[in-house]
């Protein structure tokens, strides 16, 4: 059995192990037994917190996506308009999501795992992203750089746009045409966000 990692709590070690298992074999072929072995914990430790692999992978996705989104948001310079930082962060976030190995693995091997969050309900990571966006929008309302609207409506609309670019961009790009490559679409996303948020 792999020794327990001492630089993380058991919970973090389990999430790390689950991420590594999914990267290696995908969600459908990952078992709680594999995760427990890789994390160096007992199966009962897992079963007490996660009844099945999908619940565990949901927590992994939440941790990874929220950390990625937070790191994509730039530090706000004193006196700088909030809108610029929000747009920069959202565009950088889409780019970072699309480069993230876990996102790639799920999209390529287990895309049905994402469908409930696109078609039926919001997940914990989406709620966390809405919190980040709403906070930035309210700062923009206060400094006059963002068009005033109901913050929740505005944040949810922005997330719908950003989510579609994140999930569906590869269906629209054309590697043979520089005007239709990923960078061009990210530039168009920036324009869409700037124009919809401008006062």
CSV table of C-alpha atoms in Angstrom, one decimal, residues 15-174:
chain,number,residue,atom,x,y,z
A,15,UNK,CA,-8.8,14.3,-4.1
A,16,UNK,CA,-5.2,14.2,-5.5
A,17,UNK,CA,-5.4,10.5,-6.0
A,18,UNK,CA,-8.8,10.7,-7.6
A,19,UNK,CA,-7.5,13.3,-10.0
A,20,UNK,CA,-4.5,11.1,-10.9
A,21,UNK,CA,-6.7,8.1,-11.5
A,22,UNK,CA,-9.0,10.0,-13.8
A,23,UNK,CA,-6.1,11.4,-15.7
A,24,UNK,CA,-4.7,7.8,-16.1
A,25,UNK,CA,-7.8,5.9,-17.0
A,26,UNK,CA,-10.9,8.2,-17.1
A,27,UNK,CA,-13.9,8.3,-14.8
A,28,UNK,CA,-15.6,5.1,-15.8
A,29,UNK,CA,-12.6,3.0,-15.2
A,30,UNK,CA,-11.7,4.6,-11.9
A,31,UNK,CA,-12.8,2.8,-8.7
A,32,UNK,CA,-12.9,3.8,-5.1
A,33,UNK,CA,-10.5,1.0,-4.3
A,34,UNK,CA,-8.0,2.4,-6.8
A,35,UNK,CA,-8.3,5.8,-5.3
A,36,UNK,CA,-7.9,4.5,-1.7
A,37,UNK,CA,-4.8,2.5,-2.7
A,38,UNK,CA,-3.2,5.5,-4.5
A,39,UNK,CA,-4.1,7.9,-1.6
A,40,UNK,CA,-2.8,5.5,1.1
A,41,UNK,CA,-6.1,5.4,3.0
A,42,UNK,CA,-8.7,2.7,3.7
A,43,UNK,CA,-11.7,2.2,1.6
A,44,UNK,CA,-13.9,3.0,4.6
A,45,UNK,CA,-12.3,6.5,4.8
A,46,UNK,CA,-13.6,7.1,1.3
A,47,UNK,CA,-17.0,5.6,1.8
A,48,UNK,CA,-17.6,7.8,4.8
A,49,UNK,CA,-17.4,10.9,2.6
A,50,UNK,CA,-18.0,9.8,-0.9
A,51,UNK,CA,-20.6,7.1,-1.7
A,52,UNK,CA,-19.4,6.6,-5.3
A,53,UNK,CA,-16.8,7.7,-7.8
A,54,UNK,CA,-19.0,10.3,-9.5
A,55,UNK,CA,-19.5,12.2,-6.2
A,56,UNK,CA,-15.8,12.1,-5.5
A,57,UNK,CA,-14.9,13.3,-9.1
A,58,UNK,CA,-17.5,16.1,-8.6
A,59,UNK,CA,-15.5,17.3,-5.6
A,60,UNK,CA,-12.2,17.0,-7.6
A,61,UNK,CA,-13.7,19.1,-10.4
A,62,UNK,CA,-15.0,21.7,-8.0
A,63,UNK,CA,-11.5,22.0,-6.4
A,64,UNK,CA,-9.7,22.1,-9.7
A,65,UNK,CA,-12.0,24.5,-11.5
A,66,UNK,CA,-12.4,27.0,-8.6
A,67,UNK,CA,-8.6,27.1,-8.0
A,68,UNK,CA,-8.1,27.7,-11.8
A,69,UNK,CA,-10.7,30.5,-11.9
A,70,UNK,CA,-9.2,32.2,-8.9
A,71,UNK,CA,-5.7,32.1,-10.3
A,72,UNK,CA,-6.9,33.4,-13.7
A,73,UNK,CA,-8.3,36.6,-12.1
A,74,UNK,CA,-5.6,39.3,-12.1
A,75,UNK,CA,-4.7,41.4,-9.0
A,76,UNK,CA,-6.6,44.6,-9.3
A,77,UNK,CA,-4.4,47.6,-9.6
A,78,UNK,CA,-5.4,50.5,-7.3
A,79,UNK,CA,-7.7,52.8,-9.2
A,80,UNK,CA,-8.0,50.5,-12.2
A,81,UNK,CA,-11.5,49.9,-13.5
A,82,UNK,CA,-13.0,46.6,-12.4
A,83,UNK,CA,-14.3,45.8,-15.9
A,84,UNK,CA,-10.8,45.4,-17.4
A,85,UNK,CA,-9.7,42.9,-14.7
A,86,UNK,CA,-12.9,40.9,-14.9
A,87,UNK,CA,-12.7,40.6,-18.7
A,88,UNK,CA,-9.0,39.7,-18.6
A,89,UNK,CA,-9.7,37.1,-15.9
A,90,UNK,CA,-12.6,35.5,-17.8
A,91,UNK,CA,-10.7,35.2,-21.0
A,92,UNK,CA,-7.7,33.9,-19.2
A,93,UNK,CA,-9.9,31.5,-17.4
A,94,UNK,CA,-11.4,30.1,-20.6
A,95,UNK,CA,-7.9,29.6,-22.0
A,96,UNK,CA,-6.7,27.9,-18.8
A,97,UNK,CA,-9.7,25.6,-18.6
A,98,UNK,CA,-9.2,24.5,-22.2
A,99,UNK,CA,-5.6,23.7,-21.4
A,100,UNK,CA,-6.3,21.9,-18.2
A,101,UNK,CA,-5.4,18.1,-18.5
A,102,UNK,CA,-8.4,17.0,-16.3
A,103,UNK,CA,-10.8,19.0,-18.4
A,104,UNK,CA,-9.3,17.5,-21.6
A,105,UNK,CA,-9.5,14.0,-20.2
A,106,UNK,CA,-13.2,14.3,-19.2
A,107,UNK,CA,-14.1,16.0,-22.4
A,108,UNK,CA,-12.4,13.3,-24.5
A,109,UNK,CA,-13.3,10.2,-22.5
A,110,UNK,CA,-16.3,11.0,-20.2
A,111,UNK,CA,-18.1,14.0,-21.7
A,112,UNK,CA,-21.5,12.8,-20.3
A,113,UNK,CA,-20.2,13.7,-16.8
A,114,UNK,CA,-20.5,17.4,-17.8
A,115,UNK,CA,-24.0,17.1,-19.3
A,116,UNK,CA,-26.0,17.6,-16.0
A,117,UNK,CA,-24.2,20.9,-15.4
A,118,UNK,CA,-25.0,22.1,-18.9
A,119,UNK,CA,-28.6,20.9,-19.2
A,120,UNK,CA,-30.1,20.4,-15.8
A,121,UNK,CA,-28.6,22.1,-12.8
A,122,UNK,CA,-25.7,24.2,-11.5
A,123,UNK,CA,-22.9,22.5,-9.8
A,124,UNK,CA,-20.8,23.7,-6.8
A,125,UNK,CA,-18.0,24.9,-9.1
A,126,UNK,CA,-20.5,27.0,-11.1
A,127,UNK,CA,-21.9,28.5,-8.0
A,128,UNK,CA,-18.4,29.4,-6.9
A,129,UNK,CA,-17.7,31.0,-10.3
A,130,UNK,CA,-20.9,33.0,-10.0
A,131,UNK,CA,-19.7,34.3,-6.7
A,132,UNK,CA,-16.4,35.4,-8.2
A,133,UNK,CA,-18.1,37.1,-11.2
A,134,UNK,CA,-20.8,38.7,-9.1
A,135,UNK,CA,-18.3,40.3,-6.7
A,136,UNK,CA,-16.3,41.7,-9.7
A,137,UNK,CA,-19.5,43.0,-11.3
A,138,UNK,CA,-20.5,44.8,-8.1
A,139,UNK,CA,-17.1,46.4,-7.9
A,140,UNK,CA,-17.6,47.5,-11.6
A,141,UNK,CA,-21.0,48.9,-10.7
A,142,UNK,CA,-19.5,50.9,-7.9
A,143,UNK,CA,-16.7,52.4,-9.9
A,144,UNK,CA,-18.9,53.0,-13.0
A,145,UNK,CA,-16.9,50.7,-15.4
A,146,UNK,CA,-19.7,48.1,-15.7
A,147,UNK,CA,-23.2,48.6,-17.0
A,148,UNK,CA,-25.6,48.5,-14.1
A,149,UNK,CA,-28.0,45.5,-14.1
A,150,UNK,CA,-29.3,42.9,-11.6
A,151,UNK,CA,-26.0,41.4,-10.4
A,152,UNK,CA,-27.2,37.8,-10.4
A,153,UNK,CA,-28.8,38.1,-13.9
A,154,UNK,CA,-25.6,39.7,-15.2
A,155,UNK,CA,-23.3,37.2,-13.6
A,156,UNK,CA,-25.4,34.2,-14.9
A,157,UNK,CA,-25.5,35.6,-18.4
A,158,UNK,CA,-21.8,36.2,-18.4
A,159,UNK,CA,-21.2,32.6,-17.2
A,160,UNK,CA,-23.4,31.2,-19.9
A,161,UNK,CA,-21.3,33.0,-22.5
A,162,UNK,CA,-18.0,31.9,-20.9
A,163,UNK,CA,-19.2,28.3,-20.4
A,164,UNK,CA,-20.2,28.0,-24.1
A,165,UNK,CA,-16.7,29.2,-25.2
A,166,UNK,CA,-15.1,26.7,-22.8
A,167,UNK,CA,-17.1,23.7,-23.7
A,168,UNK,CA,-17.9,24.2,-27.4
A,169,UNK,CA,-15.0,26.2,-28.8
A,170,UNK,CA,-13.3,23.2,-30.6
A,171,UNK,CA,-16.5,22.7,-32.6
A,172,UNK,CA,-16.1,26.1,-34.2
A,173,UNK,CA,-12.3,26.5,-34.7
A,174,UNK,CA,-10.5,25.8,-38.0
